[in-house]
Amino acid sequence: MVIAFWSNANEKCPVTANMAAISVASVIRYPYSVVMMENYLGRSSLRAAFYGRETIRFMNEAGSNYYDGNGMEGLVRRIYRGDATKHVLTSYIKQIIPDRLSYIPKGRVIHNEIFDYEFEYGIEHLLKMMEGYADISFIGTASHHSLSTKTILQKADLIVVNLCQNQSILDEFFLNYSSLISKSVFLISSYEYHTKLSLKKISHMYDIPLENLVAIPENELFQVACMNGGVKDFIDYYNGCSRESPNFLFMHAIRKATYLILKKAVEAERNKGLEEEMLHMLQEEGKEGAGFPPERMYCASI
């Protein structure tokens, strides 16, 4: 299953933080393995959320900086050069929770446009490699002007759209990205409970089923964890916290979002399987009916 995390306003809606929290909750609470990646280069990174701000190793060659081969850029470049065998992926993966949660790290050593071009070129191979490695692929995607983002959103079984209680951001999404709605669930981040733009109001204004919306309240302690490699420990420690805990509302929201996302993704994959099975049946019937008169072939197809 491929689950894409996306926002039309990445700088205001915490896509990376939400994906990090939900990935850990997914493998703690459910019997799935998850592999994660991001299709962009930049400061906002799963690396910081899980490993802190560790220094990326470089080596200097011929006056230029090259990544040492252990990250997304190196993997994308190998795929671009034709090396897309299944075993290649494992050497680029870092384990967060052994055999359950893993991550293909990234750096920032080539120009974003070059990276995006090579990423788009190899995305089909990369998705197949990830599918063979883990049950679920979580992909953090860039907001705008990305070749690969468009492809990922098209191929994803489910899109997790990250929004907030900002009227202009909400209007912009529902006006310009309505084609994504049918296979999306929505996280409303930094949620404030006593405002006019409540979850029910958003549901009513944009005709979105309330059950497809989850409010994620702000949590300062979690934000600190995201910047210092503490996401795994935070989610693990507070997963079963009591109602009296200041982290209860946040963790309750993460558990609710995780359940909704996995439920919808499984349903989407099941429906896709049924569609493929039906298409195969129709194709077989079409072959059998190749010599039929038009009327008989029509009946056979029905």
PDB file of C-alpha atoms in Angstrom:
ATOM      1  CA  MET A   1       0.000   0.000   0.000  1.00  0.00           C
ATOM      2  CA  VAL A   2       1.216   3.479  -0.849  1.00  0.00           C
ATOM      3  CA  ILE A   3       0.100   6.325   1.422  1.00  0.00           C
ATOM      4  CA  ALA A   4       1.114   9.856   0.434  1.00  0.00           C
ATOM      5  CA  PHE A   5       1.300  12.696   2.966  1.00  0.00           C
ATOM      6  CA  TRP A   6       0.764  16.044   1.266  1.00  0.00           C
ATOM      7  CA  SER A   7      -0.337  19.619   1.840  1.00  0.00           C
ATOM      8  CA  ASN A   8      -0.968  22.622  -0.347  1.00  0.00           C
ATOM      9  CA  ALA A   9       0.819  24.644   2.362  1.00  0.00           C
ATOM     10  CA  ASN A  10       3.717  22.582   3.744  1.00  0.00           C
ATOM     11  CA  GLU A  11       5.235  25.574   5.509  1.00  0.00           C
ATOM     12  CA  LYS A  12       2.095  26.026   7.660  1.00  0.00           C
ATOM     13  CA  CYS A  13       0.831  22.449   7.961  1.00  0.00           C
ATOM     14  CA  PRO A  14       3.283  19.982   9.600  1.00  0.00           C
ATOM     15  CA  VAL A  15       3.352  17.163   7.042  1.00  0.00           C
ATOM     16  CA  THR A  16       6.656  15.716   8.274  1.00  0.00           C
ATOM     17  CA  ALA A  17       5.688  15.758  11.959  1.00  0.00           C
ATOM     18  CA  ASN A  18       2.319  14.130  11.316  1.00  0.00           C
ATOM     19  CA  MET A  19       3.839  11.420   9.133  1.00  0.00           C
ATOM     20  CA  ALA A  20       6.526  10.697  11.731  1.00  0.00           C
ATOM     21  CA  ALA A  21       4.008  10.339  14.576  1.00  0.00           C
ATOM     22  CA  ILE A  22       1.563   8.228  12.576  1.00  0.00           C
ATOM     23  CA  SER A  23       4.285   5.929  11.250  1.00  0.00           C
ATOM     24  CA  VAL A  24       5.375   5.010  14.787  1.00  0.00           C
ATOM     25  CA  ALA A  25       1.782   4.609  15.986  1.00  0.00           C
ATOM     26  CA  SER A  26       1.061   2.359  12.987  1.00  0.00           C
ATOM     27  CA  VAL A  27       3.701  -0.218  13.834  1.00  0.00           C
ATOM     28  CA  ILE A  28       3.130  -0.035  17.603  1.00  0.00           C
ATOM     29  CA  ARG A  29      -0.610  -0.654  17.372  1.00  0.00           C
ATOM     30  CA  TYR A  30      -1.009  -2.731  14.192  1.00  0.00           C
ATOM     31  CA  PRO A  31       0.766  -5.742  12.616  1.00  0.00           C
ATOM     32  CA  TYR A  32       2.279  -3.865   9.677  1.00  0.00           C
ATOM     33  CA  SER A  33       5.766  -2.954   8.559  1.00  0.00           C
ATOM     34  CA  VAL A  34       6.299   0.563   7.220  1.00  0.00           C
ATOM     35  CA  VAL A  35       9.027   2.128   5.076  1.00  0.00           C
ATOM     36  CA  MET A  36       9.184   5.911   4.697  1.00  0.00           C
ATOM     37  CA  MET A  37      10.740   8.382   2.307  1.00  0.00           C
ATOM     38  CA  GLU A  38      10.434  11.993   1.133  1.00  0.00           C
ATOM     39  CA  ASN A  39      10.502  13.168  -2.480  1.00  0.00           C
ATOM     40  CA  TYR A  40      12.132  16.516  -1.795  1.00  0.00           C
ATOM     41  CA  LEU A  41      15.315  17.940  -0.337  1.00  0.00           C
ATOM     42  CA  GLY A  42      15.229  20.533   2.404  1.00  0.00           C
ATOM     43  CA  ARG A  43      15.330  21.328   6.092  1.00  0.00           C
ATOM     44  CA  SER A  44      12.045  19.721   7.112  1.00  0.00           C
ATOM     45  CA  SER A  45      13.100  16.125   7.455  1.00  0.00           C
ATOM     46  CA  LEU A  46      12.237  12.788   8.983  1.00  0.00           C
ATOM     47  CA  ARG A  47      15.963  12.505   9.720  1.00  0.00           C
ATOM     48  CA  ALA A  48      15.691  15.170  12.435  1.00  0.00           C
ATOM     49  CA  ALA A  49      12.497  13.591  13.803  1.00  0.00           C
ATOM     50  CA  PHE A  50      14.128  10.199  14.311  1.00  0.00           C
ATOM     51  CA  TYR A  51      17.870  10.805  14.527  1.00  0.00           C
ATOM     52  CA  GLY A  52      18.267  14.446  15.507  1.00  0.00           C
ATOM     53  CA  ARG A  53      20.326  16.866  13.495  1.00  0.00           C
ATOM     54  CA  GLU A  54      23.192  14.510  12.820  1.00  0.00           C
ATOM     55  CA  THR A  55      25.731  15.603  10.216  1.00  0.00           C
ATOM     56  CA  ILE A  56      25.438  14.073   6.773  1.00  0.00           C
ATOM     57  CA  ARG A  57      28.754  12.637   5.662  1.00  0.00           C
ATOM     58  CA  PHE A  58      30.279  14.024   2.560  1.00  0.00           C
ATOM     59  CA  MET A  59      33.362  13.297   0.596  1.00  0.00           C
ATOM     60  CA  ASN A  60      35.103  15.729  -1.656  1.00  0.00           C
ATOM     61  CA  GLU A  61      35.871  14.558  -5.139  1.00  0.00           C
ATOM     62  CA  ALA A  62      37.119  16.601  -8.084  1.00  0.00           C
ATOM     63  CA  GLY A  63      36.246  19.835  -6.297  1.00  0.00           C
ATOM     64  CA  SER A  64      32.574  18.939  -5.780  1.00  0.00           C
ATOM     65  CA  ASN A  65      30.562  17.490  -2.914  1.00  0.00           C
ATOM     66  CA  TYR A  66      29.001  14.078  -3.441  1.00  0.00           C
ATOM     67  CA  TYR A  67      26.756  12.200  -1.101  1.00  0.00           C
ATOM     68  CA  ASP A  68      28.452   9.126   0.301  1.00  0.00           C
ATOM     69  CA  GLY A  69      25.777   6.824  -1.180  1.00  0.00           C
ATOM     70  CA  ASN A  70      23.732   6.031   1.924  1.00  0.00           C
ATOM     71  CA  GLY A  71      20.708   8.191   1.200  1.00  0.00           C
ATOM     72  CA  MET A  72      17.853   8.894  -1.153  1.00  0.00           C
ATOM     73  CA  GLU A  73      19.999  10.804  -3.639  1.00  0.00           C
ATOM     74  CA  GLY A  74      22.332   7.853  -4.051  1.00  0.00           C
ATOM     75  CA  LEU A  75      19.445   5.409  -4.456  1.00  0.00           C
ATOM     76  CA  VAL A  76      17.655   7.617  -6.981  1.00  0.00           C
ATOM     77  CA  ARG A  77      20.847   8.019  -8.991  1.00  0.00           C
ATOM     78  CA  ARG A  78      21.427   4.258  -9.091  1.00  0.00           C
ATOM     79  CA  ILE A  79      17.868   3.687 -10.308  1.00  0.00           C
ATOM     80  CA  TYR A  80      18.349   6.472 -12.866  1.00  0.00           C
ATOM     81  CA  ARG A  81      21.434   4.655 -14.150  1.00  0.00           C
ATOM     82  CA  GLY A  82      19.528   1.390 -14.505  1.00  0.00           C
ATOM     83  CA  ASP A  83      20.361  -0.423 -11.258  1.00  0.00           C
ATOM     84  CA  ALA A  84      16.849  -1.100  -9.944  1.00  0.00           C
ATOM     85  CA  THR A  85      17.203  -4.623  -8.586  1.00  0.00           C
ATOM     86  CA  LYS A  86      15.332  -5.473  -5.404  1.00  0.00           C
ATOM     87  CA  HIS A  87      18.398  -5.965  -3.187  1.00  0.00           C
ATOM     88  CA  VAL A  88      19.700  -2.457  -3.903  1.00  0.00           C
ATOM     89  CA  LEU A  89      17.111  -0.837  -1.612  1.00  0.00           C
ATOM     90  CA  THR A  90      18.281  -2.507   1.602  1.00  0.00           C
ATOM     91  CA  SER A  91      21.682  -0.800   1.586  1.00  0.00           C
ATOM     92  CA  TYR A  92      20.002   2.629   1.600  1.00  0.00           C
ATOM     93  CA  ILE A  93      17.598   2.002   4.475  1.00  0.00           C
ATOM     94  CA  LYS A  94      18.001   2.972   8.122  1.00  0.00           C
ATOM     95  CA  GLN A  95      16.053   0.991  10.714  1.00  0.00           C
ATOM     96  CA  ILE A  96      14.026   2.956  13.258  1.00  0.00           C
ATOM     97  CA  ILE A  97      12.242  -0.029  14.818  1.00  0.00           C
ATOM     98  CA  PRO A  98      13.940  -3.208  13.537  1.00  0.00           C
ATOM     99  CA  ASP A  99      11.865  -5.086  10.947  1.00  0.00           C
ATOM    100  CA  ARG A 100       8.868  -2.799  11.580  1.00  0.00           C
ATOM    101  CA  LEU A 101       9.705   0.811  10.752  1.00  0.00           C
ATOM    102  CA  SER A 102      12.418   2.035   8.405  1.00  0.00           C
ATOM    103  CA  TYR A 103      13.420   5.170   6.541  1.00  0.00           C
ATOM    104  CA  ILE A 104      15.302   6.068   3.383  1.00  0.00           C
ATOM    105  CA  PRO A 105      17.188   9.192   4.537  1.00  0.00           C
ATOM    106  CA  LYS A 106      17.949  12.201   2.405  1.00  0.00           C
ATOM    107  CA  GLY A 107      20.531  14.948   2.309  1.00  0.00           C
ATOM    108  CA  ARG A 108      20.883  18.158   0.353  1.00  0.00           C
ATOM    109  CA  VAL A 109      23.857  17.764  -1.926  1.00  0.00           C
ATOM    110  CA  ILE A 110      22.361  18.184  -5.387  1.00  0.00           C
ATOM    111  CA  HIS A 111      20.005  20.784  -6.797  1.00  0.00           C
ATOM    112  CA  ASN A 112      16.332  20.153  -6.068  1.00  0.00           C
ATOM    113  CA  GLU A 113      15.387  20.269  -9.749  1.00  0.00           C
ATOM    114  CA  ILE A 114      18.004  17.653 -10.672  1.00  0.00           C
ATOM    115  CA  PHE A 115      16.879  15.442  -7.808  1.00  0.00           C
ATOM    116  CA  ASP A 116      13.212  15.787  -8.775  1.00  0.00           C
ATOM    117  CA  TYR A 117      13.945  14.936 -12.416  1.00  0.00           C
ATOM    118  CA  GLU A 118      15.870  11.791 -11.497  1.00  0.00           C
ATOM    119  CA  PHE A 119      13.310  10.885  -8.823  1.00  0.00           C
ATOM    120  CA  GLU A 120      10.443  11.183 -11.313  1.00  0.00           C
ATOM    121  CA  TYR A 121      12.351   9.052 -13.808  1.00  0.00           C
ATOM    122  CA  GLY A 122      12.761   6.211 -11.309  1.00  0.00           C
ATOM    123  CA  ILE A 123       9.558   6.476  -9.264  1.00  0.00           C
ATOM    124  CA  GLU A 124       7.894   3.391 -10.795  1.00  0.00           C
ATOM    125  CA  HIS A 125      10.888   1.204  -9.934  1.00  0.00           C
ATOM    126  CA  LEU A 126      11.251   2.753  -6.488  1.00  0.00           C
ATOM    127  CA  LEU A 127       7.611   2.156  -5.528  1.00  0.00           C
ATOM    128  CA  LYS A 128       7.891  -1.494  -6.573  1.00  0.00           C
ATOM    129  CA  MET A 129      11.076  -1.884  -4.538  1.00  0.00           C
ATOM    130  CA  MET A 130       9.409  -0.366  -1.471  1.00  0.00           C
ATOM    131  CA  GLU A 131       6.314  -2.528  -1.947  1.00  0.00           C
ATOM    132  CA  GLY A 132       8.513  -5.608  -1.871  1.00  0.00           C
ATOM    133  CA  TYR A 133      10.288  -4.423   1.269  1.00  0.00           C
ATOM    134  CA  ALA A 134       7.392  -3.474   3.598  1.00  0.00           C
ATOM    135  CA  ASP A 135       3.625  -3.763   3.902  1.00  0.00           C
ATOM    136  CA  ILE A 136       3.070  -0.010   3.673  1.00  0.00           C
ATOM    137  CA  SER A 137       4.997   2.840   2.058  1.00  0.00           C
ATOM    138  CA  PHE A 138       4.626   6.293   3.620  1.00  0.00           C
ATOM    139  CA  ILE A 139       5.770   9.067   1.278  1.00  0.00           C
ATOM    140  CA  GLY A 140       6.146  12.695   2.305  1.00  0.00           C
ATOM    141  CA  THR A 141       5.615  14.876  -0.751  1.00  0.00           C
ATOM    142  CA  ALA A 142       6.510  18.416  -1.780  1.00  0.00           C
ATOM    143  CA  SER A 143       3.695  20.935  -2.138  1.00  0.00           C
ATOM    144  CA  HIS A 144       4.194  22.575  -5.509  1.00  0.00           C
ATOM    145  CA  HIS A 145       6.069  22.431  -8.815  1.00  0.00           C
ATOM    146  CA  SER A 146       7.269  18.859  -8.417  1.00  0.00           C
ATOM    147  CA  LEU A 147       7.167  16.306 -11.217  1.00  0.00           C
ATOM    148  CA  SER A 148       7.299  13.364  -8.847  1.00  0.00           C
ATOM    149  CA  THR A 149       4.626  14.668  -6.448  1.00  0.00           C
ATOM    150  CA  LYS A 150       2.020  14.543  -9.196  1.00  0.00           C
ATOM    151  CA  THR A 151       2.977  10.942 -10.021  1.00  0.00           C
ATOM    152  CA  ILE A 152       2.981   9.863  -6.369  1.00  0.00           C
ATOM    153  CA  LEU A 153      -0.449  11.383  -5.713  1.00  0.00           C
ATOM    154  CA  GLN A 154      -1.818   9.598  -8.778  1.00  0.00           C
ATOM    155  CA  LYS A 155      -0.409   6.219  -7.757  1.00  0.00           C
ATOM    156  CA  ALA A 156      -1.106   6.435  -4.019  1.00  0.00           C
ATOM    157  CA  ASP A 157      -3.814   4.208  -2.584  1.00  0.00           C
ATOM    158  CA  LEU A 158      -4.585   6.982  -0.109  1.00  0.00           C
ATOM    159  CA  ILE A 159      -3.631  10.644   0.289  1.00  0.00           C
ATOM    160  CA  VAL A 160      -3.345  12.175   3.749  1.00  0.00           C
ATOM    161  CA  VAL A 161      -4.046  15.863   3.164  1.00  0.00           C
ATOM    162  CA  ASN A 162      -2.601  18.085   5.880  1.00  0.00           C
ATOM    163  CA  LEU A 163      -4.549  21.302   6.447  1.00  0.00           C
ATOM    164  CA  CYS A 164      -5.136  23.795   9.255  1.00  0.00           C
ATOM    165  CA  GLN A 165      -7.768  26.254  10.506  1.00  0.00           C
ATOM    166  CA  ASN A 166      -6.793  28.864   7.961  1.00  0.00           C
ATOM    167  CA  GLN A 167      -9.600  29.948   5.663  1.00  0.00           C
ATOM    168  CA  SER A 168      -7.359  30.843   2.721  1.00  0.00           C
ATOM    169  CA  ILE A 169      -5.490  27.514   2.858  1.00  0.00           C
ATOM    170  CA  LEU A 170      -8.749  25.580   3.055  1.00  0.00           C
ATOM    171  CA  ASP A 171     -10.314  27.560   0.206  1.00  0.00           C
ATOM    172  CA  GLU A 172      -7.231  27.137  -1.956  1.00  0.00           C
ATOM    173  CA  PHE A 173      -7.192  23.379  -1.487  1.00  0.00           C
ATOM    174  CA  PHE A 174     -10.875  22.740  -2.146  1.00  0.00           C
ATOM    175  CA  LEU A 175     -10.875  25.117  -5.119  1.00  0.00           C
ATOM    176  CA  ASN A 176      -7.726  23.888  -6.852  1.00  0.00           C
ATOM    177  CA  TYR A 177      -7.273  20.277  -5.713  1.00  0.00           C
ATOM    178  CA  SER A 178     -10.804  18.880  -5.642  1.00  0.00           C
ATOM    179  CA  SER A 179      -9.689  15.927  -7.803  1.00  0.00           C
ATOM    180  CA  LEU A 180      -7.795  14.537  -4.790  1.00  0.00           C
ATOM    181  CA  ILE A 181     -10.771  14.493  -2.422  1.00  0.00           C
ATOM    182  CA  SER A 182     -12.204  11.098  -3.387  1.00  0.00           C
ATOM    183  CA  LYS A 183      -9.141   9.209  -2.139  1.00  0.00           C
ATOM    184  CA  SER A 184      -8.133  11.469   0.733  1.00  0.00           C
ATOM    185  CA  VAL A 185      -8.467  11.805   4.472  1.00  0.00           C
ATOM    186  CA  PHE A 186      -7.799  15.130   6.164  1.00  0.00           C
ATOM    187  CA  LEU A 187      -5.717  16.107   9.176  1.00  0.00           C
ATOM    188  CA  ILE A 188      -6.429  19.556  10.610  1.00  0.00           C
ATOM    189  CA  SER A 189      -3.175  20.414  12.383  1.00  0.00           C
ATOM    190  CA  SER A 190      -2.483  22.846  15.236  1.00  0.00           C
ATOM    191  CA  TYR A 191      -6.186  22.509  15.965  1.00  0.00           C
ATOM    192  CA  GLU A 192      -7.821  24.950  18.370  1.00  0.00           C
ATOM    193  CA  TYR A 193     -11.078  23.662  19.840  1.00  0.00           C
ATOM    194  CA  HIS A 194     -12.803  26.974  20.549  1.00  0.00           C
ATOM    195  CA  THR A 195     -12.795  28.688  17.166  1.00  0.00           C
ATOM    196  CA  LYS A 196     -15.392  29.341  14.476  1.00  0.00           C
ATOM    197  CA  LEU A 197     -13.647  26.977  12.049  1.00  0.00           C
ATOM    198  CA  SER A 198     -14.476  23.832  13.980  1.00  0.00           C
ATOM    199  CA  LEU A 199     -14.249  20.357  12.497  1.00  0.00           C
ATOM    200  CA  LYS A 200     -18.026  20.299  11.992  1.00  0.00           C
ATOM    201  CA  LYS A 201     -17.917  23.704  10.309  1.00  0.00           C
ATOM    202  CA  ILE A 202     -15.167  22.581   7.924  1.00  0.00           C
ATOM    203  CA  SER A 203     -17.101  19.397   7.171  1.00  0.00           C
ATOM    204  CA  HIS A 204     -20.233  21.398   6.368  1.00  0.00           C
ATOM    205  CA  MET A 205     -18.527  24.174   4.381  1.00  0.00           C
ATOM    206  CA  TYR A 206     -16.612  21.851   2.062  1.00  0.00           C
ATOM    207  CA  ASP A 207     -18.997  18.891   1.994  1.00  0.00           C
ATOM    208  CA  ILE A 208     -16.498  16.447   3.516  1.00  0.00           C
ATOM    209  CA  PRO A 209     -17.765  13.563   5.688  1.00  0.00           C
ATOM    210  CA  LEU A 210     -16.923  14.328   9.303  1.00  0.00           C
ATOM    211  CA  GLU A 211     -15.479  10.836   9.732  1.00  0.00           C
ATOM    212  CA  ASN A 212     -12.781  11.683   7.155  1.00  0.00           C
ATOM    213  CA  LEU A 213     -11.500  14.601   9.249  1.00  0.00           C
ATOM    214  CA  VAL A 214      -9.198  14.358  12.269  1.00  0.00           C
ATOM    215  CA  ALA A 215      -8.175  17.301  14.452  1.00  0.00           C
ATOM    216  CA  ILE A 216      -4.532  17.217  15.601  1.00  0.00           C
ATOM    217  CA  PRO A 217      -3.952  19.689  18.465  1.00  0.00           C
ATOM    218  CA  GLU A 218      -0.615  21.400  18.906  1.00  0.00           C
ATOM    219  CA  ASN A 219       1.795  19.808  21.377  1.00  0.00           C
ATOM    220  CA  GLU A 220       4.967  21.662  22.334  1.00  0.00           C
ATOM    221  CA  LEU A 221       6.709  18.626  23.816  1.00  0.00           C
ATOM    222  CA  PHE A 222       6.158  16.682  20.602  1.00  0.00           C
ATOM    223  CA  GLN A 223       7.526  19.601  18.568  1.00  0.00           C
ATOM    224  CA  VAL A 224      10.714  19.486  20.623  1.00  0.00           C
ATOM    225  CA  ALA A 225      10.910  15.724  20.050  1.00  0.00           C
ATOM    226  CA  CYS A 226      10.568  16.302  16.291  1.00  0.00           C
ATOM    227  CA  MET A 227      13.593  18.581  16.243  1.00  0.00           C
ATOM    228  CA  ASN A 228      15.808  16.348  18.359  1.00  0.00           C
ATOM    229  CA  GLY A 229      15.270  12.783  17.182  1.00  0.00           C
ATOM    230  CA  GLY A 230      12.769  11.886  19.904  1.00  0.00           C
ATOM    231  CA  VAL A 231       9.598  11.033  17.976  1.00  0.00           C
ATOM    232  CA  LYS A 232       9.826   7.254  18.422  1.00  0.00           C
ATOM    233  CA  ASP A 233      10.385   7.510  22.180  1.00  0.00           C
ATOM    234  CA  PHE A 234       7.661  10.149  22.587  1.00  0.00           C
ATOM    235  CA  ILE A 235       4.957   8.135  20.802  1.00  0.00           C
ATOM    236  CA  ASP A 236       6.009   4.903  22.496  1.00  0.00           C
ATOM    237  CA  TYR A 237       6.081   6.448  25.984  1.00  0.00           C
ATOM    238  CA  TYR A 238       2.820   8.394  25.785  1.00  0.00           C
ATOM    239  CA  ASN A 239       0.866   5.907  23.677  1.00  0.00           C
ATOM    240  CA  GLY A 240      -1.141   4.689  26.662  1.00  0.00           C
ATOM    241  CA  CYS A 241      -1.140   7.872  28.729  1.00  0.00           C
ATOM    242  CA  SER A 242      -4.106   8.617  30.991  1.00  0.00           C
ATOM    243  CA  ARG A 243      -6.748  11.284  30.406  1.00  0.00           C
ATOM    244  CA  GLU A 244      -5.056  13.399  33.059  1.00  0.00           C
ATOM    245  CA  SER A 245      -1.859  13.627  30.997  1.00  0.00           C
ATOM    246  CA  PRO A 246      -1.266  16.933  29.153  1.00  0.00           C
ATOM    247  CA  ASN A 247      -0.399  14.787  26.133  1.00  0.00           C
ATOM    248  CA  PHE A 248      -3.663  12.823  26.118  1.00  0.00           C
ATOM    249  CA  LEU A 249      -5.549  14.891  23.517  1.00  0.00           C
ATOM    250  CA  PHE A 250      -2.599  14.834  21.133  1.00  0.00           C
ATOM    251  CA  MET A 251      -2.038  11.089  21.481  1.00  0.00           C
ATOM    252  CA  HIS A 252      -5.762  10.370  21.180  1.00  0.00           C
ATOM    253  CA  ALA A 253      -5.765  12.335  17.909  1.00  0.00           C
ATOM    254  CA  ILE A 254      -2.726  10.452  16.590  1.00  0.00           C
ATOM    255  CA  ARG A 255      -4.323   7.090  17.421  1.00  0.00           C
ATOM    256  CA  LYS A 256      -7.571   8.160  15.740  1.00  0.00           C
ATOM    257  CA  ALA A 257      -5.728   9.401  12.647  1.00  0.00           C
ATOM    258  CA  THR A 258      -3.675   6.208  12.445  1.00  0.00           C
ATOM    259  CA  TYR A 259      -6.766   4.004  12.601  1.00  0.00           C
ATOM    260  CA  LEU A 260      -8.586   6.060   9.962  1.00  0.00           C
ATOM    261  CA  ILE A 261      -5.608   6.130   7.590  1.00  0.00           C
ATOM    262  CA  LEU A 262      -4.899   2.399   7.763  1.00  0.00           C
ATOM    263  CA  LYS A 263      -8.601   1.515   7.525  1.00  0.00           C
ATOM    264  CA  LYS A 264      -9.076   3.660   4.415  1.00  0.00           C
ATOM    265  CA  ALA A 265      -5.858   2.399   2.826  1.00  0.00           C
ATOM    266  CA  VAL A 266      -6.828  -1.249   3.322  1.00  0.00           C
ATOM    267  CA  GLU A 267     -10.278  -0.555   1.859  1.00  0.00           C
ATOM    268  CA  ALA A 268      -8.725   1.216  -1.136  1.00  0.00           C
ATOM    269  CA  GLU A 269      -6.308  -1.638  -1.774  1.00  0.00           C
ATOM    270  CA  ARG A 270      -9.127  -4.176  -1.493  1.00  0.00           C
ATOM    271  CA  ASN A 271     -11.252  -2.209  -3.965  1.00  0.00           C
ATOM    272  CA  LYS A 272      -8.307  -1.906  -6.323  1.00  0.00           C
ATOM    273  CA  GLY A 273      -7.827  -5.664  -6.160  1.00  0.00           C
ATOM    274  CA  LEU A 274     -11.488  -6.236  -7.004  1.00  0.00           C
ATOM    275  CA  GLU A 275     -11.243  -3.790  -9.909  1.00  0.00           C
ATOM    276  CA  GLU A 276      -8.175  -5.570 -11.265  1.00  0.00           C
ATOM    277  CA  GLU A 277      -9.890  -8.945 -10.880  1.00  0.00           C
ATOM    278  CA  MET A 278     -12.970  -7.663 -12.712  1.00  0.00           C
ATOM    279  CA  LEU A 279     -10.822  -6.155 -15.470  1.00  0.00           C
ATOM    280  CA  HIS A 280      -9.020  -9.476 -15.869  1.00  0.00           C
ATOM    281  CA  MET A 281     -12.353 -11.315 -16.094  1.00  0.00           C
ATOM    282  CA  LEU A 282     -13.624  -8.893 -18.737  1.00  0.00           C
ATOM    283  CA  GLN A 283     -10.417  -9.269 -20.714  1.00  0.00           C
ATOM    284  CA  GLU A 284     -10.723 -13.059 -20.604  1.00  0.00           C
ATOM    285  CA  GLU A 285     -14.359 -12.869 -21.661  1.00  0.00           C
ATOM    286  CA  GLY A 286     -13.340 -10.533 -24.449  1.00  0.00           C
ATOM    287  CA  LYS A 287     -10.842 -13.098 -25.724  1.00  0.00           C
ATOM    288  CA  GLU A 288     -13.429 -15.865 -25.581  1.00  0.00           C
ATOM    289  CA  GLY A 289     -15.933 -13.658 -27.390  1.00  0.00           C
ATOM    290  CA  ALA A 290     -13.553 -12.583 -30.139  1.00  0.00           C
ATOM    291  CA  GLY A 291     -15.350 -14.730 -32.730  1.00  0.00           C
ATOM    292  CA  PHE A 292     -18.892 -13.998 -31.513  1.00  0.00           C
ATOM    293  CA  PRO A 293     -21.384 -11.906 -33.429  1.00  0.00           C
ATOM    294  CA  PRO A 294     -21.681  -8.432 -31.806  1.00  0.00           C
ATOM    295  CA  GLU A 295     -24.955  -9.279 -30.007  1.00  0.00           C
ATOM    296  CA  ARG A 296     -23.575 -12.442 -28.452  1.00  0.00           C
ATOM    297  CA  MET A 297     -20.317 -10.802 -27.437  1.00  0.00           C
ATOM    298  CA  TYR A 298     -22.271  -8.013 -25.718  1.00  0.00           C
ATOM    299  CA  CYS A 299     -24.270 -10.564 -23.716  1.00  0.00           C
ATOM    300  CA  ALA A 300     -21.118 -12.470 -22.800  1.00  0.00           C
ATOM    301  CA  SER A 301     -19.492  -9.278 -21.520  1.00  0.00           C
ATOM    302  CA  ILE A 302     -22.460  -8.624 -19.250  1.00  0.00           C
TER     303      ILE A 302
END
